[in-house]
Rosetta silent file (secondary structure, phi, psi, omega in degrees, C-alpha in Angstrom):
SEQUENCE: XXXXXXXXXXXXXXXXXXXXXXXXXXXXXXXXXXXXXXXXXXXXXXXXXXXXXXXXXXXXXXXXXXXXXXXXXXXXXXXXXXXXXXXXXXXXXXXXXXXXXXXXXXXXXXXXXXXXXXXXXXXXXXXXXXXXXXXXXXXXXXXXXXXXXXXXXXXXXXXXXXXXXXXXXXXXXXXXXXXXXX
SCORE:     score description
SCORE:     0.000 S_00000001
   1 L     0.000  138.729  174.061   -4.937   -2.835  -26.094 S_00000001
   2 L   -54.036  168.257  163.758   -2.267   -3.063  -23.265 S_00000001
   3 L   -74.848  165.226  160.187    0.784   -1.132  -22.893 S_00000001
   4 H   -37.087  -67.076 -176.881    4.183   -3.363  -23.843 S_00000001
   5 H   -64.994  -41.986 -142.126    4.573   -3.716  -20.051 S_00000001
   6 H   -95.640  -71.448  170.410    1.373   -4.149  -18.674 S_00000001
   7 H   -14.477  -50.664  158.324    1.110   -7.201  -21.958 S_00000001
   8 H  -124.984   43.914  152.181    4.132   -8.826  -19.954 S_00000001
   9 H   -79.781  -48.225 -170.307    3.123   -8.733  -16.644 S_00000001
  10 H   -45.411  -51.582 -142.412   -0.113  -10.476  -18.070 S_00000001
  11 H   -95.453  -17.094  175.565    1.664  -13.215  -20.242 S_00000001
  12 H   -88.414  -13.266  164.725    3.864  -13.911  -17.156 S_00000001
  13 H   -65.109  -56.228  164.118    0.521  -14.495  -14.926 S_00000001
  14 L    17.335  -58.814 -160.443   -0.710  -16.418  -17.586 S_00000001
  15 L   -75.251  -44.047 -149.768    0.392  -19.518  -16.163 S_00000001
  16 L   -78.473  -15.705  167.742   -1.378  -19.190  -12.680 S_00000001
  17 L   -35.170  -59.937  166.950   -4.789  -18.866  -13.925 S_00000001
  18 L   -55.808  -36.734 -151.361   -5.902  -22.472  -14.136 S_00000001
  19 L  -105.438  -32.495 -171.502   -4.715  -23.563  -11.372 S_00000001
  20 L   -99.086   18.968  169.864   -4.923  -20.708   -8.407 S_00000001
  21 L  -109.888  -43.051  163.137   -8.211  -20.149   -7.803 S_00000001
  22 H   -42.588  -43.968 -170.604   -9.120  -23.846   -7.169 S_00000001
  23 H   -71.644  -28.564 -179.972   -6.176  -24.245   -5.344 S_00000001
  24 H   -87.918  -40.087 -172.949   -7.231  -20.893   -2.769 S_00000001
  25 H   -69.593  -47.610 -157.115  -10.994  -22.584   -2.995 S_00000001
  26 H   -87.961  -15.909  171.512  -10.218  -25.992   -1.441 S_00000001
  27 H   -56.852  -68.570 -172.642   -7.801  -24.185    0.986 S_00000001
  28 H   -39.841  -49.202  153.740  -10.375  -22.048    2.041 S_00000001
  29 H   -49.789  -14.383  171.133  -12.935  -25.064    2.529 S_00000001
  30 H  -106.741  -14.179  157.179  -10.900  -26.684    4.605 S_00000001
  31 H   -62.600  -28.336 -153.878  -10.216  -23.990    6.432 S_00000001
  32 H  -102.634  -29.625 -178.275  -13.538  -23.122    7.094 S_00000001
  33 H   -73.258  -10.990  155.281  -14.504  -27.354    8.272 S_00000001
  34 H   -60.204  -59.331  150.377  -11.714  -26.386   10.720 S_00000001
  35 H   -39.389  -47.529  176.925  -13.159  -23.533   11.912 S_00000001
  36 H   -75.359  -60.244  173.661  -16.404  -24.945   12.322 S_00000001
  37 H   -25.445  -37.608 -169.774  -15.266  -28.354   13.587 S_00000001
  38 H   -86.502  -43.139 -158.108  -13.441  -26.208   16.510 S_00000001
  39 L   100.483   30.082 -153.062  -16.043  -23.507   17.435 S_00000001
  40 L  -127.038   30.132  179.485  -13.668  -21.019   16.046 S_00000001
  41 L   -59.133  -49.499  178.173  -16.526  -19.274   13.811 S_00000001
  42 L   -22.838  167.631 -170.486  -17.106  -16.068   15.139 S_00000001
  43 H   -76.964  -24.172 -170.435  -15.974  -12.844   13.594 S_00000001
  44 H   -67.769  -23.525 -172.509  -13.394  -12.615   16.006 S_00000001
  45 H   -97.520   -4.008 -160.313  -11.575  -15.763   14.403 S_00000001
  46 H   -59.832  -46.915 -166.265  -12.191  -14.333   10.711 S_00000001
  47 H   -85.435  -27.756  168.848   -8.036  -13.862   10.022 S_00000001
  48 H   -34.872  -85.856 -145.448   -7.230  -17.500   11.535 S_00000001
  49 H   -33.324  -69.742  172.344   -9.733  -18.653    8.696 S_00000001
  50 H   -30.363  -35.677 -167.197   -7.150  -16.121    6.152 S_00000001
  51 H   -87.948  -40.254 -174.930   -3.976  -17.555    7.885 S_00000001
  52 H   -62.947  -34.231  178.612   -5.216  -21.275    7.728 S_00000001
  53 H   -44.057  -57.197 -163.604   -6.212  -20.391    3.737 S_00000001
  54 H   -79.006  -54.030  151.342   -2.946  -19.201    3.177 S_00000001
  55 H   -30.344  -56.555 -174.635   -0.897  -22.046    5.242 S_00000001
  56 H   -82.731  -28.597 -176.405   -2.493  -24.581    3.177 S_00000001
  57 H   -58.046  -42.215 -135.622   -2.459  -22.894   -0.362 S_00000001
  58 H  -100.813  -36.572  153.627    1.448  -22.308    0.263 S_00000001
  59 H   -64.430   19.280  164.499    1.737  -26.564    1.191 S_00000001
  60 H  -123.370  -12.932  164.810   -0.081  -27.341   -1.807 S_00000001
  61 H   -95.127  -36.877  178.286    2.116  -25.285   -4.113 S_00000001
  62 L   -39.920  -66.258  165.091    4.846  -26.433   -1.926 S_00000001
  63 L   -76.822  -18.467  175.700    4.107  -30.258   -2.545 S_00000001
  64 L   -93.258  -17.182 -175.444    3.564  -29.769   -6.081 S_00000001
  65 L    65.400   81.763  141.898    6.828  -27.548   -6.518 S_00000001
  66 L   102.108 -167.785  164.007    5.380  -24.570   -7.655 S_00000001
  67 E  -129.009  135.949 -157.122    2.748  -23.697  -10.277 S_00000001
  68 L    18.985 -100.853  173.337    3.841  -24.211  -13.633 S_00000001
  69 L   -89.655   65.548 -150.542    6.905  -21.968  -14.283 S_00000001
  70 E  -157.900  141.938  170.172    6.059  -19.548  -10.645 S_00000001
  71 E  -143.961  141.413  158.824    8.032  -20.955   -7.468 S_00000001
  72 E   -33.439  139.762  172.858    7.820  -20.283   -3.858 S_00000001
  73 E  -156.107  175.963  166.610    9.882  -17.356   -2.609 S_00000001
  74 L    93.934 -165.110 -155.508    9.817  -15.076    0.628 S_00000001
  75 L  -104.873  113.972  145.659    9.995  -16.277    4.447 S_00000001
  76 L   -73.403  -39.830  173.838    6.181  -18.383    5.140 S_00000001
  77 L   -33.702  -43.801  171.590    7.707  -18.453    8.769 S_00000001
  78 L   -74.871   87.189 -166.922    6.730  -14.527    8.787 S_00000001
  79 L    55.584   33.876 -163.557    3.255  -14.922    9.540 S_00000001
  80 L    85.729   -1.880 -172.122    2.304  -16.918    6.814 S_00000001
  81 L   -55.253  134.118  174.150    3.565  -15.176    3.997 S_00000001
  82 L  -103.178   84.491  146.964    2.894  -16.446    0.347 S_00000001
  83 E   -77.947  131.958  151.295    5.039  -15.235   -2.551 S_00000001
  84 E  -114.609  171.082 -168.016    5.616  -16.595   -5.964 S_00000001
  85 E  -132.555  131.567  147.032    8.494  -15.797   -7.974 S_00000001
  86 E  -140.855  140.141 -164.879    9.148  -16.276  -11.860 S_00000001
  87 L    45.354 -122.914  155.029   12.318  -14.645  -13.055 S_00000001
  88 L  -141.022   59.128  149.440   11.794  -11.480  -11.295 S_00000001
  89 E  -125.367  143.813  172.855    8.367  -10.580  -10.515 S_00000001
  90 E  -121.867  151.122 -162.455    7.463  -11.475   -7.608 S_00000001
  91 E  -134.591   96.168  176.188    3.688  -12.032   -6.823 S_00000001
  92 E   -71.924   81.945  155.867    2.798  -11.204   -2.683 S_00000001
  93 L   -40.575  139.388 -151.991   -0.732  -12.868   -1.706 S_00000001
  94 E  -163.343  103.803  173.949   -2.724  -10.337    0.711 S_00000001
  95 L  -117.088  143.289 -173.434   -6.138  -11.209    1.809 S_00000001
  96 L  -137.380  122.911  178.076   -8.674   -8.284    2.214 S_00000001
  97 L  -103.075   30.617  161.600  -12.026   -9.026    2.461 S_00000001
  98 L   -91.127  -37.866 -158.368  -13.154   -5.504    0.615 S_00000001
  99 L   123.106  -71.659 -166.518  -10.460   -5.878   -1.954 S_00000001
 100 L    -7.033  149.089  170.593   -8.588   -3.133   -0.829 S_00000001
 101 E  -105.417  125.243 -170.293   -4.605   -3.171   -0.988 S_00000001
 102 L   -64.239  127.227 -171.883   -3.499   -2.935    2.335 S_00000001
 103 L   -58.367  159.592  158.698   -1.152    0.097    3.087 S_00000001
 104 L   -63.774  -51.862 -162.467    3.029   -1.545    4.100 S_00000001
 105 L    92.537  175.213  161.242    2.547   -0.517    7.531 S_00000001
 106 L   -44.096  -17.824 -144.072    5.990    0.050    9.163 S_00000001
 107 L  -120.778  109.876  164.029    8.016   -2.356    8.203 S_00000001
 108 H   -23.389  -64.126 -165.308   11.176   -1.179    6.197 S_00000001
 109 H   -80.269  -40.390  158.726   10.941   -4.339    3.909 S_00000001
 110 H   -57.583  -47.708 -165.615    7.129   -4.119    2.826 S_00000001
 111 H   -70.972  -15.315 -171.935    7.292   -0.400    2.157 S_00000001
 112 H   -67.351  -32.608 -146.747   10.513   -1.478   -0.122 S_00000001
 113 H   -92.329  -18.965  172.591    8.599   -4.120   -2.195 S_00000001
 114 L   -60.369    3.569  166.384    5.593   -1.207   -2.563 S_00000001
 115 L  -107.719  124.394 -175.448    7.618    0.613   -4.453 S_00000001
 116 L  -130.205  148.239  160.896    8.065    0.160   -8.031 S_00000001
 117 L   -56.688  138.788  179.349    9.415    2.091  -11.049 S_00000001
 118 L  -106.501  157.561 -170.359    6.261    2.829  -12.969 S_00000001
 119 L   -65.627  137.709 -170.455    5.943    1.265  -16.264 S_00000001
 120 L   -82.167  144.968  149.008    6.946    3.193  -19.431 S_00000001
 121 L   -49.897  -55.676 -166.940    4.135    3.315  -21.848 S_00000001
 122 L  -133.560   51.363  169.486    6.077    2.234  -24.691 S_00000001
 123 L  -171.937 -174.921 -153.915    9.041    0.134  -23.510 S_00000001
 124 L  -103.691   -0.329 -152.386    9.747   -2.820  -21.193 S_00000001
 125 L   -98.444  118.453 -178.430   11.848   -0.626  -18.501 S_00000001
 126 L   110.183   13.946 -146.774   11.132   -1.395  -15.431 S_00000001
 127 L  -115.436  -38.149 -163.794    9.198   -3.980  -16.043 S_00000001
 128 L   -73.916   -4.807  171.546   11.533   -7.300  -15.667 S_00000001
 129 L  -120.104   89.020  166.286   11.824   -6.307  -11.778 S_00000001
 130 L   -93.865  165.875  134.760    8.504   -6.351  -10.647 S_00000001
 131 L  -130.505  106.833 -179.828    6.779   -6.566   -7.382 S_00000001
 132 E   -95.933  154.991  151.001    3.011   -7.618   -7.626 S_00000001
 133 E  -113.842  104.533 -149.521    0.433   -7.760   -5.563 S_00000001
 134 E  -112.304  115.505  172.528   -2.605  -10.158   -5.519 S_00000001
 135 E   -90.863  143.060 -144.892   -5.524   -9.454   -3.259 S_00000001
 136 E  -124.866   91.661 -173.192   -6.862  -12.390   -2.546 S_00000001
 137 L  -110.579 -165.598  152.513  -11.075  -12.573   -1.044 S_00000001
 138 L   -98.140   81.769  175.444  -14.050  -14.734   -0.863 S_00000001
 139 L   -62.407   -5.062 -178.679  -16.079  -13.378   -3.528 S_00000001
 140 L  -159.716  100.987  174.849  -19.500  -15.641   -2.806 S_00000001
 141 L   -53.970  -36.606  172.347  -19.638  -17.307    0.948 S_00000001
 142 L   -39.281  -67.366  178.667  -22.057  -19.632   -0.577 S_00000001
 143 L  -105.389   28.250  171.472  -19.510  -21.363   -2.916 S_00000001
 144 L    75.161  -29.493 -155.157  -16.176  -20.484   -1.734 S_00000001
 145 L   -44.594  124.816  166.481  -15.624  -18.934   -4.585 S_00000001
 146 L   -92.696  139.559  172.767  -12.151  -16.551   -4.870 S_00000001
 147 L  -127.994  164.557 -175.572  -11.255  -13.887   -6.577 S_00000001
 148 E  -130.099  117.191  164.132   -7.620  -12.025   -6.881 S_00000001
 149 E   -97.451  120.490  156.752   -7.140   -8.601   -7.850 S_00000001
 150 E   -55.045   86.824  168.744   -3.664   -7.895   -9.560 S_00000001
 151 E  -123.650  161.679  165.424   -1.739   -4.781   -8.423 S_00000001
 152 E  -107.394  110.297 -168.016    1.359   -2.781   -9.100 S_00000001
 153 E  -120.457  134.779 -166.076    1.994   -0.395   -6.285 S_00000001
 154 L   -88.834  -38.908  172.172    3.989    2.651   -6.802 S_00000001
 155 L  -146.334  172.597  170.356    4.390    3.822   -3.390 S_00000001
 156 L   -86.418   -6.693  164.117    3.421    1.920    0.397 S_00000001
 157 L   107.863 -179.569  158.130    0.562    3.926    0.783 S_00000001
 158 L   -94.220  165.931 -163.025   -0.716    6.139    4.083 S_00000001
 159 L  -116.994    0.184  152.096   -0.847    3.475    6.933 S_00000001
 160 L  -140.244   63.521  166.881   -4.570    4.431    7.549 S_00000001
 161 L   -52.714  154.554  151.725   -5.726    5.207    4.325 S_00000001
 162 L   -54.140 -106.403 -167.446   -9.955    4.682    4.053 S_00000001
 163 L   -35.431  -31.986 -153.939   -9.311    2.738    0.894 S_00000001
 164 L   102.013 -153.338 -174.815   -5.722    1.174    0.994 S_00000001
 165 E  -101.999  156.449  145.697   -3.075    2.230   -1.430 S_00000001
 166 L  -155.661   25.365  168.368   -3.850    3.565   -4.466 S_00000001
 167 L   -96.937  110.393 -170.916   -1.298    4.671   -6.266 S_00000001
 168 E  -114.871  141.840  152.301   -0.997    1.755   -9.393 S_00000001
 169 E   -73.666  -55.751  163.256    0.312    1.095  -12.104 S_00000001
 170 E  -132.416  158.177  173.082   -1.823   -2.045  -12.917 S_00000001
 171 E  -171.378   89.384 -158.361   -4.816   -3.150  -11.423 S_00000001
 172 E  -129.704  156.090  177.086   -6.839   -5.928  -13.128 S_00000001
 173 E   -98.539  123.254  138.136   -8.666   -8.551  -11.790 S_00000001
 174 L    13.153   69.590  173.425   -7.270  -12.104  -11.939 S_00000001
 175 L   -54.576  144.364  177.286   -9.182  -14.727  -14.714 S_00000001
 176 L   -53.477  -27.642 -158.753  -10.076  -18.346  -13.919 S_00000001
 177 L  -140.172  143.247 -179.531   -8.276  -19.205  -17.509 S_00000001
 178 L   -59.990  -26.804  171.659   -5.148  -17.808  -19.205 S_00000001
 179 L   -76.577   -8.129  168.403   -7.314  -17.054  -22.515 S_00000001
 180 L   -98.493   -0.656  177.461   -9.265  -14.170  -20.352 S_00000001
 181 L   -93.958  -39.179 -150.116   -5.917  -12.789  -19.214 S_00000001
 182 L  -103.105    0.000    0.000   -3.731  -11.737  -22.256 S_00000001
């Protein structure tokens, strides 16, 4: 059974299940008949494919106005970034294609949102101001298929960790359906 907290981080994902992994698959497919269409296959071109993924998932939540209660938030002008926001957790897309969570790096405003209060065992505090993190991969090249691993990061990490960060609070992986989350 979950902690209190960890129960409503879950019930506030809830919503995005149905909907975001389809929505990251046909990005990605179209990303990739771009790449190929162009010549741009090569390994050297692998984070275009990640930038184009992410540029179209964030117009397709964009044109739909969000995904159920979750809305756009952050800058997409800064490289692409993809946030969603409900109330206040905010949920930062990151593609890695190990999984890893990618250290903050330098930058004053990433090492801020890596830091979190960590969640009380048996109360909600610290919980209604979240900053999540969803790593976002190609789990099967064959079928496109995506997967998202769900973290809560505690600190920004060493900026050349072997692994990424790994001091969490949560870290679950992301179901196709809202009845495999809570």
């Amino acid at each position: 059974m979950d902690t209190p907290g960890v129960e409503f981080i879950k019930e506030h994902l809830a919503p995005l299940c149905d909907d975001l992994h389809e929505l990251f698959e046909d990005a990605g497919a179209r990303a990739a008949r771009f790449r190929q269409q162009n010549g741009l296959t090569a390994a050297v071109y692998n984070s275009l494919g990640a930038d184009v993924t992410r540029g179209l998932a964030h117009r397709a939540i964009d044109a739909s106005g969000g995904l159920g209660p979750w809305e756009l938030t952050g800058d997409h002008s800064r490289r692409g970034q993809l946030m969603l926001r409900r109330d206040m957790v905010r949920l930062r897309f990151l593609h890695d294609s190990a999984g890893e969570v990618p250290a903050a790096g330098s930058n004053a405003a990433r090492q801020a949102y890596y830091r979190n209060t960590p969640l009380a065992p048996d109360s909600m505090f610290g919980v209604v101001d979240s900053n999540l993190i969803a790593v976002w991969r190609v789990v099967d090249e064959e079928t496109g298929e995506v997967g998202f691993r769900v973290v809560r990061t505690l600190d920004p990490g060493a900026r050349r960790a072997p692994h990424g960060v790994t001091n969490l609070d949560l870290d679950f992986s992301l179901p196709r359906t809202a009845p495999a989350l809570v």
